[in-house]
CSV table of C-alpha atoms and ligand atoms in Angstrom, one decimal:
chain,number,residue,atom,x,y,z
A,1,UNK,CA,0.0,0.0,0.0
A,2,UNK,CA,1.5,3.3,-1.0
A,3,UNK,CA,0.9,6.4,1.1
A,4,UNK,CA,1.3,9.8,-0.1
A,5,UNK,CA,3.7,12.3,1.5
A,6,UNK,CA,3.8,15.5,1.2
A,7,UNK,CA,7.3,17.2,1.9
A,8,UNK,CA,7.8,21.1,3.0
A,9,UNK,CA,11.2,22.8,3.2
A,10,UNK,CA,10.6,25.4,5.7
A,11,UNK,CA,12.9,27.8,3.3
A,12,UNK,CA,12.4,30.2,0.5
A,13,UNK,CA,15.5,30.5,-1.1
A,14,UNK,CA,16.2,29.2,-4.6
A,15,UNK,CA,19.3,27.3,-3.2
A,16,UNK,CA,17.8,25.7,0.2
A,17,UNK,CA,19.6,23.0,1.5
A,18,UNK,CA,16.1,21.9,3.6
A,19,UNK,CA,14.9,21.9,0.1
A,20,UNK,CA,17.8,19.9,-1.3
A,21,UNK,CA,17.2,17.5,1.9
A,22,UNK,CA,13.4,17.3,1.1
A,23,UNK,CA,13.9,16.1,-2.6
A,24,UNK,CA,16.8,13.7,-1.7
A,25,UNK,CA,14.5,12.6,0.4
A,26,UNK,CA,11.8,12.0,-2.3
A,27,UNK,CA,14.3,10.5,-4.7
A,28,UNK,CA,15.4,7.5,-2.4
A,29,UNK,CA,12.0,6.9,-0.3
A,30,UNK,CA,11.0,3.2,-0.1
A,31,UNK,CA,8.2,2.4,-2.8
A,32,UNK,CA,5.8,2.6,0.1
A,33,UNK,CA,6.2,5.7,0.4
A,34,UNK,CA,5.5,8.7,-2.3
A,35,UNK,CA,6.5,11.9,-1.7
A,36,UNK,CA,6.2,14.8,-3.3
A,37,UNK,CA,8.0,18.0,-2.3
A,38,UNK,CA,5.6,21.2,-1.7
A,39,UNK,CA,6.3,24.5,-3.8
A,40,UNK,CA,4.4,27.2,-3.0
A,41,UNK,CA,4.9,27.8,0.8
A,42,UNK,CA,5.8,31.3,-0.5
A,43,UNK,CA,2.5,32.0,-1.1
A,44,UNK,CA,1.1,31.5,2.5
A,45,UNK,CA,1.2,35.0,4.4
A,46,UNK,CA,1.8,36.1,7.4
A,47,UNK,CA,-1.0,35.0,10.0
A,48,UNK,CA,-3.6,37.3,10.5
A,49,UNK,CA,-6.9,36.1,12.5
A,50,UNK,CA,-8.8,38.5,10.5
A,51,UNK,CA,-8.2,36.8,7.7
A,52,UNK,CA,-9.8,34.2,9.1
A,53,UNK,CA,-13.5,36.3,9.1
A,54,UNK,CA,-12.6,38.8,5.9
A,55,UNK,CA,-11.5,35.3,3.7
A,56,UNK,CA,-8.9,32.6,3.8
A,57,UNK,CA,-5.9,33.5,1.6
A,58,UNK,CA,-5.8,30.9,-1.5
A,59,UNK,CA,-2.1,30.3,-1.0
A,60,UNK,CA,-3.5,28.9,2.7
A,61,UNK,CA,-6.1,27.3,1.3
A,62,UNK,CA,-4.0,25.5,-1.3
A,63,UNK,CA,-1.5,24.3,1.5
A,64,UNK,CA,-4.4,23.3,3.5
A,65,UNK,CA,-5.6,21.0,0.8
A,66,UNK,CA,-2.3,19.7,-0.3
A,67,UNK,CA,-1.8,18.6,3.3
A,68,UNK,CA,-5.4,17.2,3.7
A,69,UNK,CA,-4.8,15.1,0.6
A,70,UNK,CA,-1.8,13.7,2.6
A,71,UNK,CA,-1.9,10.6,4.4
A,72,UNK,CA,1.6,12.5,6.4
A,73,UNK,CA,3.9,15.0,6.1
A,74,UNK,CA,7.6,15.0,5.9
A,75,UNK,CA,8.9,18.9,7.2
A,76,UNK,CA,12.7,19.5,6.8
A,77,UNK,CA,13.4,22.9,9.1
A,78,UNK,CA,16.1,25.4,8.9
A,79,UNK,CA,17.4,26.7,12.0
A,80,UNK,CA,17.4,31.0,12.6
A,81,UNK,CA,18.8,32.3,15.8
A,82,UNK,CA,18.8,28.9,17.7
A,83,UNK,CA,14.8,28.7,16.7
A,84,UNK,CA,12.4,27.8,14.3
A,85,UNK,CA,12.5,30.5,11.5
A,86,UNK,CA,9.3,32.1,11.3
A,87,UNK,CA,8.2,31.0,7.7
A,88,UNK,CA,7.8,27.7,9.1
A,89,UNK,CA,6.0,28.2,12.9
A,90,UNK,CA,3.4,30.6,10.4
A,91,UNK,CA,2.5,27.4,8.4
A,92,UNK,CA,2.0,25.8,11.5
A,93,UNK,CA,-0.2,28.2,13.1
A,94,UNK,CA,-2.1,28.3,9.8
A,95,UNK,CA,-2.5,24.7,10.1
A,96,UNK,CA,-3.8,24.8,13.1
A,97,UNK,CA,-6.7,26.6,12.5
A,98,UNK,CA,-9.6,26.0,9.7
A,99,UNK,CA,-12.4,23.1,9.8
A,100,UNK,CA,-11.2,20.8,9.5
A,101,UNK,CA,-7.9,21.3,11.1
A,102,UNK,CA,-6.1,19.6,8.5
A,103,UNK,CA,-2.9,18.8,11.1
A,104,UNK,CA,-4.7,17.1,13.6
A,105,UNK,CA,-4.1,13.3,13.4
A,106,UNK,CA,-1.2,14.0,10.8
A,107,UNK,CA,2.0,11.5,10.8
A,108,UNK,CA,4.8,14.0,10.7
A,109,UNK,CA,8.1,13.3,10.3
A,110,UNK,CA,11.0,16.2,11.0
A,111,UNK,CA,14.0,16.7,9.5
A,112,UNK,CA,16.6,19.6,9.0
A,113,UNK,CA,19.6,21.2,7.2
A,114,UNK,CA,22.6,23.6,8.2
A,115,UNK,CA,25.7,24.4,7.1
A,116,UNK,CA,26.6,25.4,10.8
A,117,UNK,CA,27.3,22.1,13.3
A,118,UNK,CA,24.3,21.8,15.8
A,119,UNK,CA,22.4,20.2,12.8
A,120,UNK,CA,19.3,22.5,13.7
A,121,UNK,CA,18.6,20.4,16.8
A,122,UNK,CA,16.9,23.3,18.3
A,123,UNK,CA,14.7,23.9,15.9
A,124,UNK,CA,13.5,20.4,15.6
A,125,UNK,CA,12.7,20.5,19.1
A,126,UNK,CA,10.9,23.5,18.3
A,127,UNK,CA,8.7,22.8,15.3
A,128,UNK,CA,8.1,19.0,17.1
A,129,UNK,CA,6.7,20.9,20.4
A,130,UNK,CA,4.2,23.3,18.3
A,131,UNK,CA,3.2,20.3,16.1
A,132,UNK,CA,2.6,18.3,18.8
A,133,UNK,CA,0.4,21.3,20.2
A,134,UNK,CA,-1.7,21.4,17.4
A,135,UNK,CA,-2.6,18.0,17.6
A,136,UNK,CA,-0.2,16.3,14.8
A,137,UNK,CA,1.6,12.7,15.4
A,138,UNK,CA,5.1,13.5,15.9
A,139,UNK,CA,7.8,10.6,14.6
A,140,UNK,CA,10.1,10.8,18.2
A,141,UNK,CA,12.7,8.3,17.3
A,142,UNK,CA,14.8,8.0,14.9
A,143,UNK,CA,15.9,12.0,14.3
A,144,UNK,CA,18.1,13.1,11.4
A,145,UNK,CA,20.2,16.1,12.0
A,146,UNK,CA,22.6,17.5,8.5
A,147,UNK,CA,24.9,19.7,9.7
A,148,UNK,CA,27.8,21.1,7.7
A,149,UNK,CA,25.5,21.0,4.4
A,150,UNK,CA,27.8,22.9,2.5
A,151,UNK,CA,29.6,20.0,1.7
A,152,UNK,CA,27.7,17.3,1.3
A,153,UNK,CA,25.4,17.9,-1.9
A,154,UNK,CA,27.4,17.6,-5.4
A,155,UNK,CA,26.2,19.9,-8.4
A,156,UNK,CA,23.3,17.6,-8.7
A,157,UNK,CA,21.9,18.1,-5.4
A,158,UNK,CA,22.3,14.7,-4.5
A,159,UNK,CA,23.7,14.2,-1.1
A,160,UNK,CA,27.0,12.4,-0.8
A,161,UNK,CA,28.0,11.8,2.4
A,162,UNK,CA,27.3,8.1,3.2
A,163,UNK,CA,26.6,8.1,6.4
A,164,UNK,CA,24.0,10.4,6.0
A,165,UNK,CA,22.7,9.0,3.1
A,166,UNK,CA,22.0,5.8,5.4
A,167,UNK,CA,20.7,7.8,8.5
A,168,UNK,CA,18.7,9.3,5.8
A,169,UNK,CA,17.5,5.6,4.4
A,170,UNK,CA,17.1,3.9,8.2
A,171,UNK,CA,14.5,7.2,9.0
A,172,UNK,CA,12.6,6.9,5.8
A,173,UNK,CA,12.5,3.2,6.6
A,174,UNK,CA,11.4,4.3,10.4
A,175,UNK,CA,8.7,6.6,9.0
A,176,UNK,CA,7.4,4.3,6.4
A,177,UNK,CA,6.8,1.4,9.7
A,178,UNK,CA,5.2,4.0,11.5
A,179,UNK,CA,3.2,6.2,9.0
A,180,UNK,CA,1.5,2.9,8.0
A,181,UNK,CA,0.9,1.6,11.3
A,182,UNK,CA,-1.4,4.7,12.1
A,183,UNK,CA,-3.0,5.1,8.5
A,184,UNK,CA,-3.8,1.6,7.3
A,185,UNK,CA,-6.9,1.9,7.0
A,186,UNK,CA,-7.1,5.4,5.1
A,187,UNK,CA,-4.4,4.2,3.1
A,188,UNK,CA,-6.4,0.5,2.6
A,189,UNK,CA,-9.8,2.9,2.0
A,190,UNK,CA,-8.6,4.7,-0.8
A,191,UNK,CA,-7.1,2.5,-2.9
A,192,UNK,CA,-10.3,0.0,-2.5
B,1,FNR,C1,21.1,31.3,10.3
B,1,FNR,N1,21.7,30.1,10.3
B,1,FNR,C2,21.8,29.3,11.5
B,1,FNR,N2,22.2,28.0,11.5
B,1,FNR,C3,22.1,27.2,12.6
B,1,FNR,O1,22.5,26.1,12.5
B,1,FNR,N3,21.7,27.8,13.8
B,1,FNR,C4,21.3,29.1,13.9
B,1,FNR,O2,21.0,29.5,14.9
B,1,FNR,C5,21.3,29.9,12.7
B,1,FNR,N4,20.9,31.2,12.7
B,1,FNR,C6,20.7,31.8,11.5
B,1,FNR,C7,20.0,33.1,11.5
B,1,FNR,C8,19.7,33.7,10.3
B,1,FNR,C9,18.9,35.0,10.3
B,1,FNR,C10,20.1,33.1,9.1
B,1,FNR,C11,19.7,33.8,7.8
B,1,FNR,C12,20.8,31.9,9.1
B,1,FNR,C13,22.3,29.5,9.1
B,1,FNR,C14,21.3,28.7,8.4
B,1,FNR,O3,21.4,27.4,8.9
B,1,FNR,C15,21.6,28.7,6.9
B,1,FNR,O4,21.3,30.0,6.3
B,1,FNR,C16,20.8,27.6,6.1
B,1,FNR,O5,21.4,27.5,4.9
B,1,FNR,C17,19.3,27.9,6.1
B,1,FNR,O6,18.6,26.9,5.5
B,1,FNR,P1,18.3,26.7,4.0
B,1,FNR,O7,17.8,28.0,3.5
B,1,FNR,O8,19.6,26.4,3.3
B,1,FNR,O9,17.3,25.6,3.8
């Protein structure tokens, strides 16, 4: 049974190494797993609650569908100031809110990228404690930190450190176990 994943690199930038992460990540994933890496996070704006009452942004709406549609989500963070950069904790808080709330119930899996050497563990601790908050299903174990970034991509973008390349594998593996363990019968539904 395949499940659908949707992947968000909590960056903007043209040359993201959360992005590069997510779309390794897409490349290698078990067969059981189908992911597809998210494009248009630029589009979501800043939270407003009025918004909410005057009329849901369609850059919100489409992220809110995009993750409905998902049987989990697979979020690779960057780290700002020893925190969660504030483009991804405003996707969060928009998908928190809305009827449904399309988080709630979610398998997430968390991931992250820097070229500096803490590997974004803060973070990760971070984005799993507001997830968590709003009601998603937080992987805990195993967690993948990439530090020093800047040197382990190749003009491809395909990661070449080994080691990672297996942490990265043995997670995937991790997440596949546990995603279908708590979607079975979604996943089993749909394809009926
Ligand atoms: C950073 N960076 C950074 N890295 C880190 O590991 N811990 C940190 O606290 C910070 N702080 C920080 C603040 C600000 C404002 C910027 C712009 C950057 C470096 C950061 O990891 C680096 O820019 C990454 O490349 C960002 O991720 P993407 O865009 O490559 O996905």
């Amino acid at each position: 049974m395949t499940a659908n994943v949707l992947a968000i690199a909590g960056s903007l930038r043209a040359a993201s190494f959360n992005r590069r992460l997510a779309e390794v990540a897409a490349a290698i994933a078990p067969p059981s797993l189908q992911i597809s890496v998210y494009a248009d996070l630029a589009s979501v704006p800043l939270f407003n609650e009025d918004l909410e009452t005057t009329g849901v942004p369609t850059g919100v709406e489409r992220l809110r569908r995009a993750v409905e549609r998902a049987d989990g989500l697979l979020i690779a963070t960057p780290e700002y100031n020893q925190s969660l950069p504030g483009v991804v904790k405003n996707m969060v808080d928009w998908l928190s809110r809305g009827d449904p709330v399309v988080i709630e119930d979610k398998p997430v899996v968390v991931l992250g990228a820097t070229p500096g050497a803490w590997g974004t563990r803060i973070a990760q601790s971070q984005l799993r404690h507001a997830l968590a908050a709003c009601g998603a299903l937080v992987m805990p174990a195993p967690q993948f930190y990439l530090r020093g970034a800047a040197d382990l991509f190749d003009e491809h973008d395909r990661l070449i450190d080994t080691r990672m390349l297996d942490s990265l594998h043995r997670l995937l593996a991790a997440y596949d176990v546990w995603l279908h363990r708590l979607r079975l019968p979604a996943i089993q539904g749909r394809s009926a």
